[in-house]
Tab-separated table of C-alpha atoms in Angstrom:
chain	number	residue	atom	x	y	z
A	17	UNK	CA	-14.701	-12.465	33.143
A	18	UNK	CA	-12.132	-13.063	30.297
A	19	UNK	CA	-11.859	-11.069	27.141
A	20	UNK	CA	-10.700	-14.259	25.641
A	21	UNK	CA	-13.083	-16.809	24.781
A	22	UNK	CA	-12.806	-20.039	22.842
A	23	UNK	CA	-15.619	-22.123	21.922
A	24	UNK	CA	-15.444	-25.818	21.081
A	25	UNK	CA	-14.599	-29.102	22.531
A	26	UNK	CA	-11.459	-30.948	24.439
A	27	UNK	CA	-11.485	-33.728	21.857
A	28	UNK	CA	-11.150	-31.305	18.965
A	29	UNK	CA	-7.985	-30.876	17.210
A	30	UNK	CA	-8.346	-27.644	16.338
A	31	UNK	CA	-9.545	-26.391	19.300
A	32	UNK	CA	-6.752	-27.955	21.133
A	33	UNK	CA	-4.063	-26.301	18.999
A	34	UNK	CA	-5.978	-22.954	20.151
A	35	UNK	CA	-5.598	-23.801	23.634
A	36	UNK	CA	-1.937	-24.781	23.077
A	37	UNK	CA	-1.547	-21.398	22.029
A	38	UNK	CA	-2.839	-19.904	24.762
A	39	UNK	CA	-1.077	-21.816	27.344
A	40	UNK	CA	2.426	-20.942	25.884
A	41	UNK	CA	1.499	-17.252	25.629
A	42	UNK	CA	0.405	-17.535	29.133
A	43	UNK	CA	-3.270	-15.914	28.329
A	44	UNK	CA	-6.214	-16.456	30.652
A	45	UNK	CA	-9.098	-17.828	28.649
A	46	UNK	CA	-12.587	-19.096	29.090
A	47	UNK	CA	-13.684	-22.148	27.645
A	48	UNK	CA	-17.083	-22.289	26.059
A	49	UNK	CA	-17.706	-26.136	25.547
A	50	UNK	CA	-19.945	-26.280	22.683
A	51	UNK	CA	-22.218	-29.713	22.443
A	52	UNK	CA	-21.379	-31.306	19.067
A	53	UNK	CA	-24.092	-34.246	19.752
A	54	UNK	CA	-26.946	-32.078	20.293
A	55	UNK	CA	-25.870	-30.183	16.865
A	56	UNK	CA	-24.814	-26.819	18.896
A	57	UNK	CA	-22.137	-26.303	16.379
A	58	UNK	CA	-24.608	-26.045	13.479
A	59	UNK	CA	-27.334	-23.387	15.381
A	60	UNK	CA	-27.465	-20.153	16.527
A	61	UNK	CA	-25.964	-18.326	18.281
A	62	UNK	CA	-22.659	-20.465	17.526
A	63	UNK	CA	-23.258	-19.959	13.709
A	64	UNK	CA	-22.699	-16.313	13.989
A	65	UNK	CA	-19.415	-16.937	15.369
A	66	UNK	CA	-18.531	-19.417	12.441
A	67	UNK	CA	-20.451	-19.800	9.422
A	68	UNK	CA	-19.020	-22.916	8.642
A	69	UNK	CA	-20.613	-24.583	11.681
A	70	UNK	CA	-17.075	-25.801	12.744
A	71	UNK	CA	-15.299	-25.481	16.192
A	72	UNK	CA	-13.061	-23.826	17.542
A	73	UNK	CA	-14.831	-20.129	17.337
A	74	UNK	CA	-12.528	-17.183	19.374
A	75	UNK	CA	-13.368	-13.740	20.702
A	76	UNK	CA	-10.982	-11.455	22.024
A	77	UNK	CA	-13.372	-8.497	23.144
A	78	UNK	CA	-15.612	-7.539	19.923
A	79	UNK	CA	-13.112	-9.154	17.544
A	80	UNK	CA	-14.523	-12.581	16.433
A	81	UNK	CA	-12.253	-15.344	14.515
A	82	UNK	CA	-12.567	-18.785	13.118
A	83	UNK	CA	-10.155	-21.320	11.820
A	84	UNK	CA	-7.820	-22.257	14.412
A	85	UNK	CA	-4.246	-21.503	12.266
A	86	UNK	CA	-5.714	-17.772	12.286
A	87	UNK	CA	-6.668	-17.658	15.723
A	88	UNK	CA	-2.906	-18.946	16.510
A	89	UNK	CA	-1.489	-16.281	14.430
A	90	UNK	CA	-3.524	-13.811	15.592
A	91	UNK	CA	-2.431	-14.712	19.483
A	92	UNK	CA	1.244	-15.211	18.488
A	93	UNK	CA	1.467	-11.441	16.867
A	94	UNK	CA	-0.555	-9.727	19.038
A	95	UNK	CA	0.712	-11.057	22.232
A	96	UNK	CA	4.222	-11.148	21.121
A	97	UNK	CA	5.639	-10.053	24.006
A	98	UNK	CA	4.163	-12.542	26.185
A	99	UNK	CA	4.735	-15.791	27.425
A	100	UNK	CA	6.693	-18.070	24.789
A	101	UNK	CA	7.459	-16.115	21.438
A	102	UNK	CA	5.959	-18.334	18.682
A	103	UNK	CA	6.840	-15.827	15.624
A	104	UNK	CA	9.352	-13.860	14.749
A	105	UNK	CA	9.331	-10.113	13.382
A	106	UNK	CA	11.860	-10.704	10.606
A	107	UNK	CA	10.110	-11.261	7.137
A	108	UNK	CA	12.566	-14.041	6.375
A	109	UNK	CA	12.552	-15.578	9.403
A	110	UNK	CA	9.107	-15.535	9.660
A	111	UNK	CA	8.819	-16.919	6.191
A	112	UNK	CA	9.900	-19.783	7.275
A	113	UNK	CA	7.861	-20.419	10.123
A	114	UNK	CA	5.015	-19.483	7.500
A	115	UNK	CA	6.012	-22.287	5.196
A	116	UNK	CA	6.383	-24.934	7.820
A	117	UNK	CA	3.143	-23.872	9.055
A	118	UNK	CA	1.524	-24.059	5.472
A	119	UNK	CA	3.687	-27.598	5.171
A	120	UNK	CA	1.336	-28.558	8.240
A	121	UNK	CA	-1.871	-27.278	7.483
A	122	UNK	CA	-1.322	-28.467	3.704
A	123	UNK	CA	0.343	-31.932	3.805
A	124	UNK	CA	0.305	-33.226	7.242
A	125	UNK	CA	-2.834	-32.663	9.130
A	126	UNK	CA	-4.992	-33.821	6.368
A	127	UNK	CA	-3.427	-37.142	6.149
A	128	UNK	CA	-2.488	-37.778	10.023
A	129	UNK	CA	-6.217	-36.496	10.352
A	130	UNK	CA	-7.933	-39.071	8.265
A	131	UNK	CA	-5.311	-41.761	10.310
A	132	UNK	CA	-6.528	-40.225	13.991
A	133	UNK	CA	-10.331	-40.618	12.949
A	134	UNK	CA	-9.680	-44.078	11.707
A	135	UNK	CA	-7.548	-45.373	14.664
A	136	UNK	CA	-8.537	-42.723	17.669
A	137	UNK	CA	-12.112	-41.687	17.268
A	138	UNK	CA	-13.837	-44.480	15.518
A	139	UNK	CA	-13.386	-46.852	17.938
A	140	UNK	CA	-14.650	-44.238	20.899
A	141	UNK	CA	-18.003	-44.505	19.114
A	142	UNK	CA	-17.742	-47.816	18.306
A	143	UNK	CA	-17.339	-47.528	14.460
A	144	UNK	CA	-15.127	-49.938	12.501
A	145	UNK	CA	-11.781	-48.670	11.511
A	146	UNK	CA	-11.273	-48.777	7.432
A	147	UNK	CA	-8.189	-51.123	7.016
A	148	UNK	CA	-7.624	-49.715	3.266
A	149	UNK	CA	-8.065	-45.921	4.632
A	150	UNK	CA	-5.306	-46.791	7.076
A	151	UNK	CA	-3.017	-48.467	5.000
A	152	UNK	CA	-2.976	-45.493	1.936
A	153	UNK	CA	-2.674	-42.718	4.671
A	154	UNK	CA	0.076	-44.214	6.942
A	155	UNK	CA	2.034	-44.480	3.138
A	156	UNK	CA	1.392	-40.946	2.572
A	157	UNK	CA	2.229	-40.286	6.128
A	158	UNK	CA	5.502	-42.211	5.834
A	159	UNK	CA	6.432	-39.798	2.464
A	160	UNK	CA	5.785	-36.661	4.431
A	161	UNK	CA	7.589	-37.669	7.237
A	162	UNK	CA	10.577	-38.598	5.098
A	163	UNK	CA	10.742	-35.106	4.296
A	164	UNK	CA	10.413	-33.862	8.285
A	165	UNK	CA	12.914	-36.373	8.969
A	166	UNK	CA	15.513	-34.571	6.380
A	167	UNK	CA	14.294	-31.387	7.480
A	168	UNK	CA	14.917	-32.160	11.221
A	169	UNK	CA	18.530	-33.557	10.651
A	170	UNK	CA	19.362	-29.512	9.706
A	171	UNK	CA	17.762	-27.639	12.372
A	172	UNK	CA	16.450	-28.624	15.782
A	173	UNK	CA	13.118	-27.473	14.966
A	174	UNK	CA	11.001	-27.145	11.813
A	175	UNK	CA	11.309	-23.451	11.076
A	176	UNK	CA	14.941	-23.514	12.492
A	177	UNK	CA	16.617	-23.443	16.400
A	178	UNK	CA	13.625	-22.539	18.052
A	179	UNK	CA	9.807	-23.787	18.970
A	180	UNK	CA	7.507	-21.620	16.770
A	181	UNK	CA	3.990	-21.875	15.986
A	182	UNK	CA	4.737	-24.310	12.829
A	183	UNK	CA	5.977	-26.888	15.302
A	184	UNK	CA	2.802	-26.122	17.788
A	185	UNK	CA	0.418	-27.030	15.216
A	186	UNK	CA	1.256	-30.363	15.029
A	187	UNK	CA	0.856	-31.209	18.543
A	188	UNK	CA	-3.035	-32.456	18.629
A	189	UNK	CA	-2.836	-34.399	15.885
A	190	UNK	CA	0.494	-36.065	16.982
A	191	UNK	CA	-0.924	-36.350	20.500
A	192	UNK	CA	-4.060	-39.047	18.981
A	193	UNK	CA	-1.664	-40.602	16.649
A	194	UNK	CA	0.788	-41.236	19.489
A	195	UNK	CA	-1.644	-43.388	20.986
A	196	UNK	CA	-2.182	-45.584	17.964
A	197	UNK	CA	-0.335	-48.036	15.527
A	198	UNK	CA	0.766	-45.006	13.544
A	199	UNK	CA	3.151	-44.044	16.493
A	200	UNK	CA	5.840	-46.427	14.664
A	201	UNK	CA	5.891	-43.940	11.664
A	202	UNK	CA	7.306	-40.892	14.212
A	203	UNK	CA	9.655	-43.644	16.249
A	204	UNK	CA	11.063	-45.325	13.446
A	205	UNK	CA	12.714	-41.789	12.253
A	206	UNK	CA	15.376	-40.571	14.799
A	207	UNK	CA	15.066	-36.923	14.370
A	208	UNK	CA	11.411	-36.767	14.284
A	209	UNK	CA	11.034	-39.077	17.033
A	210	UNK	CA	13.339	-36.665	18.933
A	211	UNK	CA	11.400	-33.441	17.881
A	212	UNK	CA	8.006	-35.297	19.296
A	213	UNK	CA	9.212	-36.098	22.429
A	214	UNK	CA	10.688	-32.994	22.671
A	215	UNK	CA	7.554	-31.053	21.479
A	216	UNK	CA	4.951	-33.086	23.770
A	217	UNK	CA	7.298	-32.862	26.807
A	218	UNK	CA	6.537	-28.787	26.663
A	219	UNK	CA	5.102	-27.546	30.032
A	220	UNK	CA	2.293	-25.571	28.364
A	221	UNK	CA	1.261	-28.577	26.258
A	222	UNK	CA	1.028	-30.639	29.343
A	223	UNK	CA	-1.526	-28.065	30.657
A	224	UNK	CA	-3.645	-28.553	27.652
A	225	UNK	CA	-3.536	-32.439	28.479
A	226	UNK	CA	-4.551	-31.805	32.133
A	227	UNK	CA	-7.555	-29.343	30.830
A	228	UNK	CA	-8.594	-32.154	28.358
A	229	UNK	CA	-8.350	-34.780	31.285
A	230	UNK	CA	-11.139	-32.751	33.225
A	231	UNK	CA	-13.764	-33.237	30.577
B	13	UNK	CA	21.224	-6.144	-12.762
B	14	UNK	CA	20.123	-9.623	-12.101
B	15	UNK	CA	15.947	-9.512	-10.510
B	16	UNK	CA	16.643	-11.497	-7.140
B	17	UNK	CA	13.076	-12.835	-6.978
B	18	UNK	CA	12.367	-15.918	-8.925
B	19	UNK	CA	9.239	-18.225	-9.174
B	20	UNK	CA	10.022	-21.895	-10.505
B	21	UNK	CA	6.981	-23.858	-12.392
B	22	UNK	CA	4.618	-22.852	-14.997
B	23	UNK	CA	1.653	-20.165	-15.005
B	24	UNK	CA	-0.767	-23.010	-15.625
B	25	UNK	CA	-0.305	-24.813	-12.371
B	26	UNK	CA	-2.772	-23.226	-9.621
B	27	UNK	CA	-0.293	-22.747	-6.895
B	28	UNK	CA	2.281	-20.890	-9.589
B	29	UNK	CA	-0.470	-18.940	-10.474
B	30	UNK	CA	-1.509	-17.640	-6.928
B	31	UNK	CA	2.289	-16.150	-6.390
B	32	UNK	CA	2.275	-14.630	-9.704
B	33	UNK	CA	-0.870	-12.959	-9.050
B	34	UNK	CA	0.725	-11.621	-5.371
B	35	UNK	CA	3.735	-10.160	-7.227
B	36	UNK	CA	1.898	-8.456	-9.563
B	37	UNK	CA	-0.439	-7.010	-6.914
B	38	UNK	CA	2.698	-5.567	-5.315
B	39	UNK	CA	4.529	-4.536	-7.979
B	40	UNK	CA	7.421	-6.982	-7.502
B	41	UNK	CA	9.879	-7.695	-10.325
B	42	UNK	CA	10.789	-11.314	-10.947
B	43	UNK	CA	12.205	-14.075	-12.928
B	44	UNK	CA	9.931	-16.788	-14.006
B	45	UNK	CA	12.179	-19.999	-14.227
B	46	UNK	CA	10.524	-22.790	-16.094
B	47	UNK	CA	10.552	-26.116	-14.467
B	48	UNK	CA	9.886	-29.325	-17.265
B	49	UNK	CA	7.162	-31.449	-15.327
B	50	UNK	CA	6.630	-33.439	-18.412
B	51	UNK	CA	10.546	-34.413	-18.097
B	52	UNK	CA	9.698	-34.980	-14.395
B	53	UNK	CA	12.275	-32.194	-13.617
B	54	UNK	CA	10.473	-31.503	-10.721
B	55	UNK	CA	11.364	-34.819	-8.911
B	56	UNK	CA	15.146	-34.358	-9.599
B	57	UNK	CA	17.761	-33.883	-6.792
B	58	UNK	CA	18.517	-30.283	-7.983
B	59	UNK	CA	14.893	-29.673	-7.626
B	60	UNK	CA	14.202	-31.715	-4.829
B	61	UNK	CA	16.937	-29.465	-2.981
B	62	UNK	CA	14.708	-26.190	-3.283
B	63	UNK	CA	11.215	-27.871	-3.120
B	64	UNK	CA	11.196	-31.001	-1.175
B	65	UNK	CA	8.202	-32.285	-1.683
B	66	UNK	CA	8.770	-32.105	-5.508
B	67	UNK	CA	5.875	-29.696	-6.328
B	68	UNK	CA	5.817	-26.002	-7.743
B	69	UNK	CA	6.259	-23.412	-7.059
B	70	UNK	CA	9.699	-22.848	-5.439
B	71	UNK	CA	10.900	-19.260	-4.523
B	72	UNK	CA	13.637	-17.235	-4.171
B	73	UNK	CA	14.503	-13.706	-3.160
B	74	UNK	CA	18.438	-12.953	-2.640
B	75	UNK	CA	19.235	-15.714	0.023
B	76	UNK	CA	16.115	-17.037	0.843
B	77	UNK	CA	14.010	-20.112	-0.504
B	78	UNK	CA	10.916	-20.777	0.243
B	79	UNK	CA	7.893	-23.241	-0.870
B	80	UNK	CA	3.853	-23.493	-0.232
B	81	UNK	CA	2.256	-20.540	-2.250
B	82	UNK	CA	0.508	-19.039	0.861
B	83	UNK	CA	3.366	-18.787	2.839
B	84	UNK	CA	5.137	-17.480	-0.267
B	85	UNK	CA	2.384	-14.661	-0.670
B	86	UNK	CA	2.878	-13.685	2.902
B	87	UNK	CA	6.252	-13.178	2.895
B	88	UNK	CA	5.844	-11.126	-0.216
B	89	UNK	CA	3.200	-8.769	1.529
B	90	UNK	CA	5.377	-8.529	4.676
B	91	UNK	CA	8.759	-8.058	3.168
B	92	UNK	CA	7.459	-5.786	0.331
B	93	UNK	CA	4.827	-3.909	2.563
B	94	UNK	CA	5.181	-0.394	0.979
B	95	UNK	CA	5.266	-1.524	-2.753
B	96	UNK	CA	2.208	-1.824	-4.718
B	97	UNK	CA	-1.106	-2.875	-3.124
B	98	UNK	CA	-0.264	-1.740	0.428
B	99	UNK	CA	-3.578	-3.099	2.081
B	100	UNK	CA	-3.261	-6.711	0.361
B	101	UNK	CA	-2.444	-8.275	3.718
B	102	UNK	CA	-4.037	-5.349	5.823
B	103	UNK	CA	-2.780	-2.478	7.657
B	104	UNK	CA	-3.227	-3.290	10.939
B	105	UNK	CA	-3.690	-6.427	13.300
B	106	UNK	CA	-7.878	-6.500	13.273
B	107	UNK	CA	-7.512	-6.688	9.146
B	108	UNK	CA	-4.495	-9.027	9.206
B	109	UNK	CA	-6.562	-11.244	11.759
B	110	UNK	CA	-9.353	-11.285	9.383
B	111	UNK	CA	-7.581	-11.782	6.027
B	112	UNK	CA	-5.976	-15.133	7.931
B	113	UNK	CA	-9.221	-16.126	8.853
B	114	UNK	CA	-10.487	-16.282	5.016
B	115	UNK	CA	-6.884	-17.464	3.751
B	116	UNK	CA	-7.526	-20.411	5.999
B	117	UNK	CA	-10.858	-21.086	5.140
B	118	UNK	CA	-9.600	-20.738	1.390
B	119	UNK	CA	-6.610	-23.346	1.783
B	120	UNK	CA	-8.806	-25.870	4.358
B	121	UNK	CA	-12.123	-25.471	2.952
B	122	UNK	CA	-12.331	-24.526	-0.471
B	123	UNK	CA	-9.244	-25.475	-1.863
B	124	UNK	CA	-9.730	-29.429	-1.485
B	125	UNK	CA	-12.947	-29.871	-3.110
B	126	UNK	CA	-12.393	-26.998	-5.613
B	127	UNK	CA	-8.662	-28.434	-6.448
B	128	UNK	CA	-10.174	-32.111	-6.705
B	129	UNK	CA	-12.871	-30.974	-9.062
B	130	UNK	CA	-10.364	-28.579	-11.377
B	131	UNK	CA	-8.221	-31.854	-11.829
B	132	UNK	CA	-11.220	-34.079	-12.314
B	133	UNK	CA	-12.509	-31.879	-14.835
B	134	UNK	CA	-9.998	-29.546	-16.683
B	135	UNK	CA	-6.827	-31.818	-16.105
B	136	UNK	CA	-7.591	-35.474	-16.343
B	137	UNK	CA	-9.276	-35.233	-19.753
B	138	UNK	CA	-6.376	-33.188	-21.382
B	139	UNK	CA	-3.883	-36.040	-19.473
B	140	UNK	CA	-6.367	-38.839	-21.237
B	141	UNK	CA	-7.083	-40.017	-17.155
B	142	UNK	CA	-10.285	-41.600	-16.531
B	143	UNK	CA	-12.449	-39.089	-14.360
B	144	UNK	CA	-13.767	-40.499	-10.938
B	145	UNK	CA	-17.620	-39.823	-11.143
B	146	UNK	CA	-17.965	-40.456	-7.341
B	147	UNK	CA	-15.173	-37.793	-6.539
B	148	UNK	CA	-16.676	-35.180	-8.685
B	149	UNK	CA	-20.323	-35.705	-7.427
B	150	UNK	CA	-18.893	-35.578	-3.554
B	151	UNK	CA	-16.411	-32.763	-4.402
B	152	UNK	CA	-19.303	-30.894	-6.233
B	153	UNK	CA	-21.648	-31.097	-2.934
B	154	UNK	CA	-18.864	-30.101	-0.687
B	155	UNK	CA	-18.101	-27.026	-2.681
B	156	UNK	CA	-21.564	-26.240	-2.980
B	157	UNK	CA	-21.484	-26.097	1.344
B	158	UNK	CA	-19.099	-23.820	0.930
B	159	UNK	CA	-20.087	-21.387	-1.471
B	160	UNK	CA	-23.451	-21.258	0.100
B	161	UNK	CA	-21.492	-19.844	3.121
B	162	UNK	CA	-19.403	-17.782	0.869
B	163	UNK	CA	-22.825	-16.230	-0.340
B	164	UNK	CA	-23.944	-15.170	2.857
B	165	UNK	CA	-20.659	-13.485	3.823
B	166	UNK	CA	-20.645	-12.062	0.375
B	167	UNK	CA	-24.335	-10.523	0.990
B	168	UNK	CA	-22.729	-8.548	4.240
B	169	UNK	CA	-19.436	-7.161	2.873
B	170	UNK	CA	-17.943	-6.513	-0.391
B	171	UNK	CA	-14.856	-8.775	-0.373
B	172	UNK	CA	-14.033	-11.786	2.213
B	173	UNK	CA	-12.370	-10.038	4.659
B	174	UNK	CA	-13.950	-6.898	4.383
B	175	UNK	CA	-14.682	-4.161	2.059
B	176	UNK	CA	-10.923	-4.132	0.370
B	177	UNK	CA	-9.533	-6.730	-1.678
B	178	UNK	CA	-7.073	-9.101	-0.047
B	179	UNK	CA	-4.854	-11.747	0.039
B	180	UNK	CA	-8.000	-13.933	1.239
B	181	UNK	CA	-9.752	-13.139	-2.236
B	182	UNK	CA	-6.442	-13.459	-4.343
B	183	UNK	CA	-6.061	-16.845	-3.133
B	184	UNK	CA	-9.382	-18.059	-4.699
B	185	UNK	CA	-8.566	-16.768	-8.149
B	186	UNK	CA	-6.406	-19.668	-9.772
B	187	UNK	CA	-8.873	-22.780	-8.538
B	188	UNK	CA	-12.081	-20.473	-9.649
B	189	UNK	CA	-10.523	-19.239	-12.913
B	190	UNK	CA	-10.419	-23.003	-14.123
B	191	UNK	CA	-13.738	-23.611	-12.559
B	192	UNK	CA	-15.424	-21.137	-14.550
B	193	UNK	CA	-13.865	-21.236	-17.839
B	194	UNK	CA	-12.295	-24.787	-18.268
B	195	UNK	CA	-15.265	-26.970	-16.673
B	196	UNK	CA	-19.031	-27.143	-17.044
B	197	UNK	CA	-19.547	-26.527	-13.378
B	198	UNK	CA	-19.088	-23.144	-13.369
B	199	UNK	CA	-22.466	-22.171	-12.481
B	200	UNK	CA	-21.675	-23.037	-8.876
B	201	UNK	CA	-19.824	-19.612	-8.958
B	202	UNK	CA	-22.125	-17.760	-11.362
B	203	UNK	CA	-25.291	-18.732	-10.230
B	204	UNK	CA	-25.172	-17.494	-6.578
B	205	UNK	CA	-25.674	-13.591	-6.745
B	206	UNK	CA	-22.928	-12.913	-4.476
B	207	UNK	CA	-20.598	-14.905	-4.996
B	208	UNK	CA	-20.995	-14.261	-9.022
B	209	UNK	CA	-20.403	-10.646	-8.335
B	210	UNK	CA	-17.339	-11.110	-6.304
B	211	UNK	CA	-15.650	-13.214	-9.110
B	212	UNK	CA	-16.460	-10.931	-11.938
B	213	UNK	CA	-14.583	-7.975	-9.606
B	214	UNK	CA	-11.625	-10.161	-8.409
B	215	UNK	CA	-11.097	-11.560	-11.897
B	216	UNK	CA	-10.969	-8.861	-13.714
B	217	UNK	CA	-8.008	-6.708	-11.656
B	218	UNK	CA	-5.234	-6.479	-13.778
B	219	UNK	CA	-2.968	-8.329	-11.523
B	220	UNK	CA	-4.940	-11.295	-12.440
B	221	UNK	CA	-5.393	-10.763	-16.132
B	222	UNK	CA	-1.692	-10.286	-16.434
B	223	UNK	CA	-1.592	-14.171	-15.150
B	224	UNK	CA	-4.659	-15.130	-17.675
B	225	UNK	CA	-2.377	-14.021	-20.327
B	226	UNK	CA	0.463	-16.173	-19.224
B	227	UNK	CA	-1.578	-19.222	-19.045
B	228	UNK	CA	-2.383	-18.968	-22.486
B	229	UNK	CA	-0.601	-21.123	-25.015
B	230	UNK	CA	2.073	-19.769	-26.991
């Protein structure tokens, strides 16, 4: 039985963020599906793992964690010598990774997630997409991606010449958006487009897709 | 001798004050460089070179240039690990993981509703902007749910990530300061026993009192 467990759903972007990290690091884990329809995430025993009642929750032996970006950081540092290096020890290089991870968490994801919800999730549940919300958030995402376009003209990946946690964190939401009308925002920016093509072609990411397709 | 660490932006900015509090905790000297936001200095090409989103703070240390206050704080803690409060970002991987967890909770769950409330209730009136009553109500409800989780957590441990003050607690100081002292919704914090106790303790730290002093009009 694996020491590492991930409690969540294959459709949840934060859960997928953790899977992507585990596959990049070549770490074995047990996936414990949480039945959100039945409200399992709002009850014990899950609530003890994440008091906010959100997925994912994570265990590594006795260590219990929530917040996907805290889990990925823990994995990247604790298993630094295994699989793909996703963080760098040098404090200045690490700061740049941290910076673009914050940009993803504070600027990219809040907007991109709203779009993914309207354009990819709502249709699955036969809910009506709110066109005004889509318009507003596509404009916001365009402004963010303009900054990314300039950045990715300077280096191959967000934090420098290597793929790091900062790039990885974007994969789940980008994956949803590339299946919607919002993909045009990525495709119309050449450096952003090349970066998306590169990171979504990674073997570890394709293992995540394969896991998802099983459910 | 020139001080290599530079922080750009006004102390009144919550994100700037987060970085200042961290520098004070770590005992790291810095130069505070003003950015005239009223004149749009933060949107001009020279500033956009160091902060492409046109926001404050921006930060420099020797040859490195950074933005995003929580990334700046993590950098300060890593680079100056042996200075000032050595345990601020944890002394071992498990402590660090717990701090990262609550730092992410701050950034993802506490900050969005509290930032909206602070803007609507403390800043909008000063800027003569109309308040959005719907947004106030919605975010008050969101924040109350988050603070209910904090109330339970702070009944189990003295600070969010454990029994020592950490970067996770520090990150909450800026928004909570305004909420308690510049709006009429302070009781969201003070009416919850454990949250109130925690707020009293973290806000009375010298590192934060220095920031509060800097925020006063001169």
